Short mmCIF file of C-alpha atoms in Angstrom, two decimals:
data_model
loop_
_atom_site.label_atom_id
_atom_site.label_comp_id
_atom_site.label_asym_id
_atom_site.label_seq_id
_atom_site.Cartn_x
_atom_site.Cartn_y
_atom_site.Cartn_z
CA MET A 250 -0.02 0.06 0.12
CA PHE A 251 2.85 2.46 0.85
CA LYS A 252 4.55 1.82 -2.45
CA LYS A 253 1.36 2.11 -4.36
CA ASN A 254 0.35 5.42 -2.71
CA LEU A 255 3.89 6.52 -2.82
CA SER A 256 4.31 6.18 -6.61
CA LEU A 257 1.43 8.52 -6.97
CA LEU A 258 3.10 11.28 -4.93
CA LEU A 259 6.70 10.48 -5.82
CA ALA A 260 7.03 12.50 -8.92
CA GLY A 261 5.54 15.74 -7.58
CA ILE A 262 7.28 15.48 -4.06
CA LEU A 263 10.60 14.86 -5.55
CA THR A 264 10.46 17.19 -8.15
CA ILE A 265 9.45 20.08 -5.62
CA SER A 266 12.18 18.77 -3.32
CA CYS A 267 14.78 19.00 -6.03
CA LEU A 268 13.87 22.36 -7.17
CA THR A 269 14.06 23.81 -3.54
CA ALA A 270 16.89 21.72 -2.17
CA GLY A 271 19.01 21.14 -5.21
CA CYS A 272 18.98 17.51 -5.64
CA GLY A 273 22.21 15.66 -6.69
CA ASN A 274 22.12 11.87 -6.04
CA ASN A 275 19.24 11.91 -3.72
CA SER A 276 16.51 11.04 -6.05
CA GLY A 277 15.35 7.71 -4.62
CA ASN A 278 18.41 5.89 -3.77
CA GLY A 279 17.87 5.96 -0.02
CA GLY A 280 16.87 2.38 0.24
CA GLU A 281 13.85 0.26 -0.59
CA SER A 282 10.41 1.61 0.60
CA PRO A 283 9.01 -0.43 3.38
CA ALA A 284 5.83 -2.36 2.62
CA ALA A 285 2.92 -1.55 4.75
CA GLY A 286 -0.34 -3.06 3.99
CA ASN A 287 -2.84 -2.29 6.76
CA GLY A 288 -1.06 -0.27 9.51
CA ASP A 289 -2.77 -1.86 12.39
CA SER A 290 -2.23 -5.49 11.24
CA GLN A 291 1.44 -4.53 10.38
CA ALA A 292 1.97 -3.52 13.97
CA ALA A 293 0.46 -6.80 15.31
CA ALA A 294 2.82 -8.82 12.89
CA THR A 295 5.76 -6.76 13.88
CA GLU A 296 4.92 -7.12 17.55
CA THR A 297 5.19 -10.85 17.04
CA GLY A 298 8.36 -10.79 14.95
CA LYS A 299 10.26 -8.75 17.59
CA ALA A 300 8.74 -10.11 20.72
CA ASP A 301 11.70 -12.16 21.65
CA GLU A 302 14.05 -8.95 21.24
CA ALA A 303 11.89 -6.90 23.32
CA ALA A 304 11.61 -9.49 26.05
CA SER A 305 15.25 -9.94 26.36
CA GLY A 306 15.66 -6.62 28.10
CA GLU A 307 17.91 -5.15 25.83
CA VAL A 308 17.71 -1.42 25.01
CA ILE A 309 16.11 -0.82 21.69
CA THR A 310 17.44 2.24 19.68
CA LEU A 311 14.88 4.01 17.56
CA THR A 312 15.53 6.89 15.04
CA PHE A 313 13.48 10.00 15.82
CA PHE A 314 13.41 12.80 13.31
CA ASP A 315 12.79 16.01 15.30
CA LYS A 316 12.52 19.28 13.15
CA ASN A 317 13.42 21.22 16.23
CA THR A 318 16.74 19.66 17.57
CA GLY A 319 19.56 17.35 16.55
CA ASP A 320 21.57 17.04 19.71
CA ALA A 321 22.68 13.69 21.05
CA PHE A 322 20.26 11.82 23.41
CA ASP A 323 22.77 11.62 26.23
CA ASN A 324 22.14 14.00 28.97
CA PRO A 325 20.61 13.10 32.31
CA VAL A 326 16.96 13.40 31.52
CA ALA A 327 17.61 11.24 28.31
CA GLN A 328 19.29 8.63 30.41
CA ALA A 329 16.51 8.57 32.80
CA ILE A 330 13.87 8.10 29.81
CA THR A 331 15.90 5.03 28.65
CA GLU A 332 16.04 3.53 32.14
CA LYS A 333 12.23 4.03 32.34
CA THR A 334 11.25 2.76 28.94
CA GLY A 335 14.14 0.67 27.50
CA ILE A 336 14.27 2.97 24.49
CA LYS A 337 17.20 4.98 23.47
CA ILE A 338 16.87 7.68 20.80
CA GLU A 339 18.97 8.50 17.84
CA VAL A 340 17.88 12.01 17.01
CA GLN A 341 17.83 13.04 13.23
CA GLN A 342 17.59 16.66 12.39
CA PRO A 343 17.83 18.37 9.13
CA THR A 344 20.71 20.81 8.63
CA GLY A 345 18.60 22.82 6.11
CA ASN A 346 14.72 23.10 5.67
CA PRO A 347 12.82 20.42 7.64
CA GLU A 348 10.06 20.25 5.19
CA GLU A 349 12.59 19.54 2.17
CA LYS A 350 14.08 16.75 4.33
CA LEU A 351 10.67 15.32 5.21
CA ASN A 352 9.74 15.33 1.46
CA LEU A 353 12.84 13.46 0.53
CA MET A 354 12.52 10.87 3.15
CA LEU A 355 9.00 10.31 2.05
CA ALA A 356 10.04 10.00 -1.67
CA SER A 357 12.95 7.84 -1.03
CA GLY A 358 11.20 5.54 1.57
CA ASP A 359 14.31 6.19 3.88
CA LEU A 360 12.10 6.82 7.00
CA PRO A 361 12.96 7.15 10.63
CA ASP A 362 11.10 5.10 13.04
CA ILE A 363 9.47 8.27 14.77
CA VAL A 364 8.78 11.41 12.90
CA LEU A 365 7.93 14.92 14.40
CA MET A 366 6.41 17.37 11.71
CA ASP A 367 4.62 20.79 11.93
CA ARG A 368 0.96 19.73 12.42
CA ARG A 369 -0.30 22.75 10.42
CA SER A 370 1.72 21.72 7.32
CA ASP A 371 0.51 19.74 4.21
CA ILE A 372 3.45 17.33 4.94
CA VAL A 373 1.30 15.45 7.51
CA ASN A 374 -1.34 14.61 5.16
CA LYS A 375 1.13 13.58 2.52
CA TYR A 376 2.55 10.98 4.88
CA ILE A 377 -0.87 9.88 5.85
CA ALA A 378 -1.95 9.66 2.12
CA ALA A 379 1.27 7.77 1.28
CA GLY A 380 0.62 5.09 3.94
CA ALA A 381 3.94 6.07 5.66
CA LEU A 382 2.39 6.43 9.26
CA VAL A 383 0.91 3.59 11.32
CA PRO A 384 -2.63 3.98 12.43
CA LEU A 385 -2.36 4.34 16.40
CA ASN A 386 -5.83 3.49 17.22
CA ASP A 387 -5.26 -0.27 18.24
CA LEU A 388 -1.92 0.44 19.84
CA ILE A 389 -3.43 3.20 22.10
CA ASP A 390 -6.36 0.94 22.98
CA GLN A 391 -3.95 -1.73 24.15
CA TYR A 392 -1.01 -0.02 25.49
CA GLY A 393 -1.82 3.89 25.80
CA ALA A 394 -3.87 4.33 29.01
CA ASP A 395 -1.90 7.34 29.88
CA ILE A 396 -2.40 8.67 26.58
CA GLN A 397 -6.14 8.36 26.60
CA GLU A 398 -6.23 10.03 30.01
CA MET A 399 -4.00 13.02 29.14
CA TYR A 400 -5.20 13.72 25.48
CA GLY A 401 -8.94 12.98 26.15
CA ASP A 402 -10.90 14.62 23.41
CA ILE A 403 -7.73 15.79 21.69
CA LEU A 404 -7.53 12.29 20.13
CA ASN A 405 -10.89 12.53 18.71
CA LYS A 406 -10.39 15.87 17.09
CA SER A 407 -6.94 14.58 15.60
CA ARG A 408 -8.54 11.96 13.61
CA TYR A 409 -7.91 11.84 9.84
CA GLU A 410 -10.80 11.78 7.48
CA ASP A 411 -10.91 7.80 7.69
CA GLY A 412 -11.44 8.04 11.34
CA LYS A 413 -8.10 6.99 12.48
CA ASN A 414 -5.37 8.66 14.55
CA TYR A 415 -1.96 8.77 12.70
CA TYR A 416 -0.16 10.98 15.10
CA LEU A 417 0.04 12.30 18.75
CA ASN A 418 -0.16 16.08 19.14
CA ASN A 419 2.58 18.06 20.58
CA TRP A 420 2.00 21.32 22.73
CA TYR A 421 -1.56 20.48 22.83
CA GLY A 422 -4.25 21.77 25.11
CA LEU A 423 -4.98 25.44 25.51
CA ASP A 424 -2.12 27.58 26.99
CA PRO A 425 -3.53 29.68 29.63
CA ASP A 426 -1.15 32.57 29.08
CA PRO A 427 -2.16 35.62 27.26
CA ASP A 428 -1.10 35.73 23.72
CA ARG A 429 -1.56 39.36 22.66
CA ALA A 430 -3.24 42.56 23.92
CA PHE A 431 -2.94 46.28 23.81
CA CYS A 432 0.23 46.94 25.90
CA ILE A 433 0.15 50.16 27.84
CA ARG A 434 2.88 51.60 30.08
CA MET A 435 1.72 51.24 33.58
CA ASP A 436 3.59 54.54 34.85
CA VAL A 437 1.77 56.57 32.15
CA LEU A 438 -1.53 55.15 33.10
CA LYS A 439 -0.87 56.15 36.81
CA GLU A 440 0.09 59.71 35.72
CA LEU A 441 -2.99 60.18 33.62
CA GLY A 442 -5.28 58.98 36.38
CA TYR A 443 -5.81 55.43 35.34
CA GLY A 444 -3.59 53.80 37.99
CA GLU A 445 -6.27 52.24 40.30
CA LYS A 446 -8.06 50.71 37.34
CA ALA A 447 -4.87 49.68 35.65
CA GLU A 448 -3.42 47.92 38.81
CA LYS A 449 -6.79 45.89 39.06
CA GLY A 450 -6.36 44.81 35.55
CA GLU A 451 -9.61 46.14 34.36
CA ALA A 452 -10.48 46.41 30.74
CA PHE A 453 -10.47 49.94 29.00
CA THR A 454 -13.29 51.08 26.80
CA GLN A 455 -12.32 52.25 23.20
CA ASP A 456 -13.05 56.04 24.41
CA GLU A 457 -10.75 55.56 27.43
CA PHE A 458 -8.14 54.21 25.22
CA ARG A 459 -8.25 57.07 22.96
CA ASP A 460 -8.25 59.46 25.90
CA ILE A 461 -5.07 57.89 27.29
CA LEU A 462 -3.46 58.34 23.80
CA SER A 463 -4.41 61.86 23.29
CA ARG A 464 -3.62 63.01 26.71
CA PHE A 465 -0.15 61.15 26.32
CA LYS A 466 0.34 63.00 23.08
CA GLU A 467 -0.39 66.29 24.61
CA THR A 468 1.59 65.76 27.77
CA TYR A 469 4.63 64.21 26.24
CA LYS A 470 5.14 66.42 23.22
CA ASP A 471 8.84 66.50 23.42
CA ALA A 472 9.85 63.56 25.40
CA ASP A 473 13.73 63.20 24.85
CA GLY A 474 13.48 65.96 22.29
CA GLN A 475 11.34 64.02 19.95
CA SER A 476 7.59 64.01 19.30
CA ALA A 477 5.58 61.28 21.17
CA ILE A 478 4.09 58.27 19.58
CA PRO A 479 1.02 57.36 21.53
CA LEU A 480 0.47 54.02 19.80
CA THR A 481 2.83 51.95 17.56
CA SER A 482 3.23 48.43 16.31
CA ASN A 483 5.67 45.85 15.04
CA ALA A 484 4.81 45.53 11.24
CA ASP A 485 6.90 42.14 10.99
CA TYR A 486 3.93 40.64 12.97
CA MET A 487 1.11 42.28 11.18
CA PRO A 488 -1.32 39.26 11.68
CA SER A 489 -0.96 39.87 15.38
CA VAL A 490 -1.57 43.42 15.04
CA LEU A 491 -4.82 42.98 13.00
CA SER A 492 -5.99 40.18 15.25
CA THR A 493 -5.47 42.37 18.41
CA PHE A 494 -7.76 45.10 17.07
CA LYS A 495 -10.31 42.29 15.83
CA ALA A 496 -10.28 41.13 19.37
CA MET A 497 -11.85 44.47 20.62
CA TYR A 498 -14.91 43.28 18.74
CA GLY A 499 -14.91 39.65 19.57
CA MET A 500 -14.11 38.56 15.93
CA LYS A 501 -12.42 35.36 14.95
CA ASN A 502 -10.63 33.98 12.07
CA TYR A 503 -13.98 34.01 9.98
CA TYR A 504 -17.25 35.56 9.97
CA GLU A 505 -19.93 32.97 10.99
CA LYS A 506 -23.51 33.44 10.00
CA ASP A 507 -26.53 31.00 9.68
CA GLY A 508 -24.15 28.12 9.72
CA LYS A 509 -21.86 29.34 6.98
CA LEU A 510 -18.14 30.77 7.13
CA TYR A 511 -17.09 33.99 5.35
CA PHE A 512 -14.01 36.08 5.11
CA ASP A 513 -13.65 38.13 8.05
CA VAL A 514 -13.99 41.41 6.10
CA ARG A 515 -17.63 40.53 5.73
CA ASP A 516 -18.34 41.01 9.38
CA PRO A 517 -19.97 44.28 10.09
CA ASP A 518 -17.66 44.90 12.85
CA TYR A 519 -14.69 44.77 10.64
CA LEU A 520 -15.61 48.10 8.98
CA GLU A 521 -16.17 49.66 12.44
CA MET A 522 -12.71 48.36 13.40
CA VAL A 523 -10.98 49.94 10.61
CA LYS A 524 -12.82 53.07 11.16
CA TYR A 525 -11.67 53.19 14.62
CA MET A 526 -7.99 52.46 13.60
CA ASN A 527 -8.28 55.21 10.98
CA GLY A 528 -9.63 57.68 13.26
CA LEU A 529 -6.51 57.00 15.67
CA TYR A 530 -4.27 57.53 12.58
CA ARG A 531 -5.77 60.79 11.33
CA ASP A 532 -5.65 62.23 14.85
CA GLY A 533 -1.88 61.52 15.21
CA LEU A 534 -2.25 58.88 17.78
CA LEU A 535 -1.26 55.91 15.64
CA ASP A 536 2.39 55.80 14.50
CA LYS A 537 2.63 56.99 10.94
CA GLU A 538 5.10 54.11 10.37
CA TRP A 539 2.74 51.49 11.98
CA ALA A 540 2.62 49.43 8.83
CA VAL A 541 6.26 49.39 7.89
CA ASN A 542 8.25 49.33 11.39
CA LYS A 543 10.52 46.45 11.22
CA GLU A 544 11.33 44.67 14.53
CA GLN A 545 14.63 46.63 15.19
CA ILE A 546 12.96 49.93 14.68
CA PHE A 547 9.95 48.86 16.60
CA THR A 548 11.99 47.97 19.51
CA GLN A 549 13.93 51.14 19.56
CA LYS A 550 10.76 53.14 19.51
CA ALA A 551 9.10 51.15 22.35
CA GLY A 552 12.23 51.58 24.48
CA SER A 553 12.68 55.22 23.84
CA GLY A 554 10.19 56.64 26.33
CA ARG A 555 8.18 58.27 23.49
CA VAL A 556 5.64 55.35 23.22
CA ALA A 557 2.48 55.06 25.42
CA ALA A 558 1.23 51.83 23.98
CA THR A 559 1.94 49.04 21.60
CA VAL A 560 0.06 46.21 20.02
CA GLY A 561 0.77 42.44 20.41
CA LEU A 562 2.78 40.88 23.33
CA SER A 563 4.26 43.19 26.11
CA SER A 564 7.53 41.32 25.78
CA ASP A 565 8.10 42.92 22.54
CA GLY A 566 8.45 46.36 23.89
CA ASN A 567 9.76 45.84 27.17
CA ARG A 568 13.37 44.34 26.56
CA LEU A 569 15.04 47.91 26.43
CA LEU A 570 12.82 49.36 29.18
CA LYS A 571 13.99 46.65 31.47
CA GLU A 572 17.65 47.20 30.62
CA ASP A 573 17.27 50.97 31.36
CA ASN A 574 14.76 50.71 34.42
CA GLY A 575 15.41 47.37 35.88
CA GLU A 576 12.93 44.33 36.35
CA ASP A 577 9.46 44.53 37.51
CA THR A 578 9.04 48.30 37.42
CA ASP A 579 5.92 50.35 36.31
CA LYS A 580 7.92 51.64 33.40
CA GLN A 581 7.02 48.68 31.37
CA PHE A 582 4.16 47.82 29.07
CA TYR A 583 1.45 45.86 30.69
CA MET A 584 -1.19 43.90 28.90
CA PHE A 585 -4.85 45.03 28.86
CA LYS A 586 -8.24 44.63 27.06
CA VAL A 587 -9.50 47.42 24.95
CA VAL A 588 -13.27 46.64 24.36
CA ALA A 589 -15.37 47.94 21.70
CA ASP A 590 -18.58 49.69 22.45
CA GLY A 591 -21.40 47.15 23.35
CA VAL A 592 -18.84 44.17 23.67
CA ASP A 593 -18.65 42.10 26.97
CA PRO A 594 -14.97 42.00 27.94
CA ASP A 595 -15.42 38.15 28.54
CA LYS A 596 -16.37 37.84 24.83
CA THR A 597 -13.27 39.51 23.42
CA THR A 598 -10.82 37.25 21.41
CA PHE A 599 -7.35 38.51 22.46
CA SER A 600 -5.58 35.06 22.74
CA PRO A 601 -6.20 32.78 19.73
CA ARG A 602 -4.89 29.33 20.50
CA SER A 603 -5.18 26.02 19.03
CA SER A 604 -5.87 23.30 21.63
CA LEU A 605 -4.49 20.76 18.94
CA GLY A 606 -1.06 22.29 19.46
CA TRP A 607 2.04 22.75 17.07
CA ASP A 608 3.50 19.45 15.97
CA ALA A 609 2.41 15.91 15.02
CA ILE A 610 4.45 12.94 16.05
CA GLY A 611 3.94 9.60 14.47
CA ILE A 612 5.18 6.00 14.11
CA THR A 613 6.35 5.23 10.52
CA VAL A 614 5.84 1.93 8.85
CA LYS A 615 9.67 1.65 8.90
CA ASN A 616 9.50 1.10 12.70
CA GLU A 617 9.99 -2.48 13.79
CA HIS A 618 8.99 -1.99 17.33
CA PRO A 619 5.58 -0.28 17.22
CA VAL A 620 4.45 -1.72 20.59
CA GLU A 621 7.58 -0.59 22.47
CA THR A 622 7.34 2.51 20.73
CA ILE A 623 3.58 3.22 21.91
CA LYS A 624 4.82 2.23 25.39
CA PHE A 625 7.53 4.80 25.08
CA MET A 626 5.16 7.48 23.98
CA ASN A 627 2.66 6.46 26.69
CA PHE A 628 5.21 6.95 29.36
CA LEU A 629 6.40 10.53 27.96
CA ALA A 630 2.71 11.62 27.59
CA SER A 631 1.91 10.58 31.36
CA GLU A 632 2.15 13.15 34.03
CA GLU A 633 5.33 11.35 35.23
CA GLY A 634 6.76 11.63 31.85
CA GLN A 635 5.71 15.24 31.59
CA TYR A 636 7.38 16.21 34.69
CA LEU A 637 10.62 14.16 33.79
CA LEU A 638 10.67 16.16 30.42
CA MET A 639 9.95 19.59 31.66
CA TRP A 640 11.33 19.60 35.29
CA GLY A 641 14.09 17.17 35.32
CA ILE A 642 14.86 14.32 37.91
CA GLU A 643 13.37 13.97 41.12
CA GLY A 644 15.78 14.41 44.01
CA LYS A 645 18.32 16.12 41.73
CA ASP A 646 16.32 18.93 39.98
CA TRP A 647 13.12 19.13 42.06
CA ASP A 648 11.63 17.66 45.17
CA MET A 649 8.10 16.48 46.20
CA GLU A 650 7.01 18.56 49.16
CA ASP A 651 3.53 18.18 50.88
CA GLY A 652 2.23 16.61 47.58
CA LYS A 653 3.55 19.40 45.29
CA HIS A 654 6.58 19.32 42.81
CA VAL A 655 8.92 21.98 44.13
CA PRO A 656 11.97 23.03 41.90
CA ARG A 657 15.45 23.41 43.37
CA PRO A 658 16.67 26.90 43.29
CA GLU A 659 19.57 25.93 41.16
CA THR A 660 17.20 24.63 38.61
CA LEU A 661 15.40 27.84 38.23
CA GLN A 662 18.57 29.66 38.36
CA GLY A 663 20.17 27.68 35.50
CA PHE A 664 17.51 28.64 33.06
CA LYS A 665 17.90 32.39 34.10
CA ASP A 666 21.67 32.15 33.59
CA ASP A 667 21.99 30.31 30.23
CA TRP A 668 18.68 28.76 29.10
CA ASN A 669 20.18 26.89 26.09
CA THR A 670 23.19 25.60 27.85
CA PHE A 671 21.31 24.44 30.81
CA ALA A 672 18.54 22.66 28.81
CA LYS A 673 21.14 20.83 26.65
CA GLU A 674 23.43 19.81 29.50
CA THR A 675 20.62 18.63 31.99
CA GLY A 676 17.90 17.62 29.35
CA ILE A 677 15.27 19.51 31.15
CA ARG A 678 12.95 21.16 28.66
CA LYS A 679 15.27 19.95 25.84
CA TRP A 680 13.08 16.87 24.65
CA THR A 681 9.86 18.49 24.28
CA TRP A 682 7.69 15.63 22.97
CA PHE A 683 3.98 15.22 23.65
CA ILE A 684 3.88 18.16 25.78
CA LYS A 685 0.64 19.22 27.25
CA ASN A 686 -0.14 22.75 28.11
CA GLY A 687 -1.33 23.54 31.41
CA TYR A 688 -0.97 22.19 35.03
CA GLY A 689 -0.56 18.86 36.77
CA SER A 690 -2.74 17.20 39.23
CA ASP A 691 -0.97 18.96 42.10
CA GLY A 692 -1.54 22.52 40.44
CA THR A 693 1.97 23.05 39.28
CA PRO A 694 2.65 23.99 35.64
CA TYR A 695 4.11 21.29 33.42
CA ASP A 696 6.17 24.05 31.68
CA LEU A 697 8.58 24.82 34.71
CA ALA A 698 10.96 27.24 32.80
CA THR A 699 8.28 29.73 31.71
CA LYS A 700 5.39 29.35 34.12
CA TYR A 701 6.48 28.55 37.56
CA GLU A 702 8.06 31.96 38.26
CA ARG A 703 6.51 35.14 36.89
CA ASP A 704 7.65 38.55 36.65
CA ALA A 705 4.99 41.40 37.52
CA VAL A 706 4.11 42.04 33.98
CA SER A 707 2.98 38.32 33.25
CA THR A 708 1.44 38.00 36.72
CA HIS A 709 -0.75 40.96 36.16
CA ALA A 710 -1.67 39.72 32.51
CA LEU A 711 -3.40 36.46 34.12
CA THR A 712 -5.91 38.93 35.66
CA SER A 713 -6.22 41.62 33.07
CA MET A 714 -6.39 39.23 30.07
CA ALA A 715 -8.68 36.62 31.64
CA ASN A 716 -11.35 34.82 29.94
CA SER A 717 -10.11 36.05 26.37
CA THR A 718 -8.32 32.71 25.21
CA TRP A 719 -10.43 30.92 22.54
CA ASP A 720 -9.80 27.72 20.56
CA THR A 721 -9.01 28.01 16.93
CA ALA A 722 -8.97 24.40 16.41
CA PRO A 723 -12.27 24.34 14.68
CA TYR A 724 -10.80 26.35 11.79
CA ASP A 725 -7.87 24.24 11.23
CA TYR A 726 -7.45 22.61 7.66
CA ILE A 727 -10.61 24.13 6.33
CA GLY A 728 -8.87 26.06 3.29
CA PRO A 729 -8.47 24.73 -0.03
CA ALA A 730 -5.92 22.05 -0.77
CA ALA A 731 -2.47 23.32 -1.66
CA GLY A 732 -1.65 23.74 -5.16
CA THR A 733 -5.23 23.80 -6.31
CA PRO A 734 -6.85 26.72 -8.47
CA GLU A 735 -8.99 27.40 -5.21
CA ALA A 736 -5.77 27.75 -3.40
CA LEU A 737 -4.46 30.27 -5.74
CA SER A 738 -7.74 32.29 -5.82
CA GLU A 739 -7.67 32.21 -1.98
CA GLN A 740 -4.24 33.82 -1.72
CA LYS A 741 -5.21 36.40 -4.31
CA ILE A 742 -8.18 37.29 -2.16
CA LYS A 743 -5.91 37.32 0.81
CA ASP A 744 -3.53 39.68 -0.89
CA ILE A 745 -6.38 41.96 -1.89
CA ILE A 746 -7.53 42.23 1.73
CA ASP A 747 -4.30 42.88 3.10
CA THR A 748 -3.56 45.89 0.77
CA ALA A 749 -7.04 47.22 1.23
CA PHE A 750 -6.45 46.99 5.22
CA THR A 751 -3.47 48.90 5.09
CA ASN A 752 -4.88 51.56 2.78
CA MET A 753 -8.05 52.00 4.69
CA VAL A 754 -6.04 52.71 7.89
CA TYR A 755 -4.12 55.26 6.19
CA ALA A 756 -7.35 56.82 4.42
CA ASP A 757 -7.74 60.64 4.64
CA SER A 758 -11.22 60.60 5.74
CA GLU A 759 -13.91 58.10 7.11
CA GLU A 760 -15.78 58.47 3.82
CA GLN A 761 -12.71 57.19 1.97
CA VAL A 762 -12.46 54.18 4.29
CA VAL A 763 -15.96 53.17 3.36
CA SER A 764 -15.33 53.82 -0.37
CA LEU A 765 -12.14 51.54 -0.07
CA TYR A 766 -13.97 48.97 1.91
CA ASP A 767 -16.83 48.92 -0.61
CA ALA A 768 -14.18 48.46 -3.54
CA MET A 769 -12.40 45.56 -1.72
CA ILE A 770 -15.57 43.70 -1.29
CA SER A 771 -16.32 44.08 -5.06
CA GLU A 772 -12.81 42.95 -5.93
CA ILE A 773 -12.85 39.77 -3.84
CA ASP A 774 -16.27 39.02 -5.23
CA ALA A 775 -14.94 39.30 -8.60
CA ASN A 776 -12.29 36.76 -7.60
CA GLN A 777 -14.68 34.08 -6.66
CA ALA A 778 -14.62 34.69 -2.94
CA SER A 779 -18.03 32.95 -2.70
CA GLY A 780 -16.49 29.74 -4.03
CA ILE A 781 -13.78 29.83 -1.45
CA GLU A 782 -16.14 30.63 1.33
CA ALA A 783 -18.29 27.48 0.19
CA VAL A 784 -15.07 25.42 0.56
CA TYR A 785 -14.47 26.94 4.07
CA THR A 786 -18.14 26.01 5.17
CA GLU A 787 -18.09 22.56 3.66
CA LYS A 788 -14.74 21.58 5.23
CA TYR A 789 -15.71 23.33 8.56
CA ASN A 790 -18.88 21.36 8.85
CA GLU A 791 -17.24 18.08 7.86
CA GLN A 792 -14.53 18.60 10.67
CA LEU A 793 -17.21 19.22 13.25
CA ALA A 794 -18.98 16.14 12.31
CA LEU A 795 -15.86 14.16 12.41
CA TRP A 796 -15.28 15.35 15.86
CA LYS A 797 -18.68 14.03 17.14
#
């Protein structure tokens, strides 16, 4: 089956890979493609054939392609994993583009035992369609009790169109931390009379936000000899800028009406949002260079003292302020909701997150030890495995006190001193596989390094941005298939929308905003927007039906 499916994809995949990677002698000479047949039955047959070897107690070495790391699996956490599971990992990682390497491995049939891919990429479906991944359902039913407990409904939502699971998600579950916001300097808020409200983490209305920006502009006209910039943004992250303004109105990826999905620009609130942004721009409250600021320029502006507020993550603008003023001062950007008129603050959408995570980790048909591999996966996915991966070794890196995980001071300090070196040497947070966002049964976070100790800004954000995280998973994979005429039309429509968005914000009047908006709608309609929206609706409904 693998060979048959592979032959259909080989020419296209290999041609694309060669064009992008510059193939020499890599065109299919990596070894014979493994025969697959039915994945579940293959796993059973392999289990029988390798039972004696597994039962001998010898360590089994598995090759693991991880697009994120290529370091040797030999640090203390790695050794503890091998002791617990009887599995040693030989990590494979590309020196170039991971997706090119994945395409070449699929085309040649030279597959690793385990593969980690970007879950949102088309490469996952290519591997499934080619029969390169083993269905995991039977293996999980027999050997994956911890997987079932930890993943829960995520398994149901990650099924392929045939109803089977071909991978386990990585970094799954909704991350509780705020993702983006309107970031306003706390010292400015206090000076302008908003200190009590700001310290409580209360939301600001759109009129209050405008008042803050206007008064800052007047008060700080000549800050450091230069004119004030009430609000600026990092144009390198324009999708985050747009989604932050959309969040004021509770808008999501698409406009949903009567069970159908449409481009978000059809949402009546979209036009109101652009009018609001345009008003800020025309009144000199939005940086004239908001749409062209590169990251370095944005960072310099944000740290100059000339800026009252930014759009996105607070950390984007706080680096220089921390260097100048120290840690945990009020001379930093804090995260806040700004809420449009008539919108419930709890209905805003400032933190779009997918509960289905970032990566897909699957067992390939090349793997001769599927049972031992799923047991290995089951351990790492368990709560015990998560704490080993993310906290290290009990009695060395952390201790259990009164029923709670407590990190040793030197563990926390190690991440502060040199994150990369500490992770590499100890293995803590080095092998980020089957990671679950959130908290363990004792209330401590799985992600020790980023969530156990918090600075003043991130602690405040847990209050100020509460109840604004929402799950984008229902909208995953509902666009046209890559390379199809519909996909080309979709991209053209998105380009039209992106250009119009910038032009509308820069418009000379509100009347011009409306005129540009109407022209944009006419142009996307002329480019078959309704057909693309029909694809969205169909795939969206199919996906929801599959989840039932």
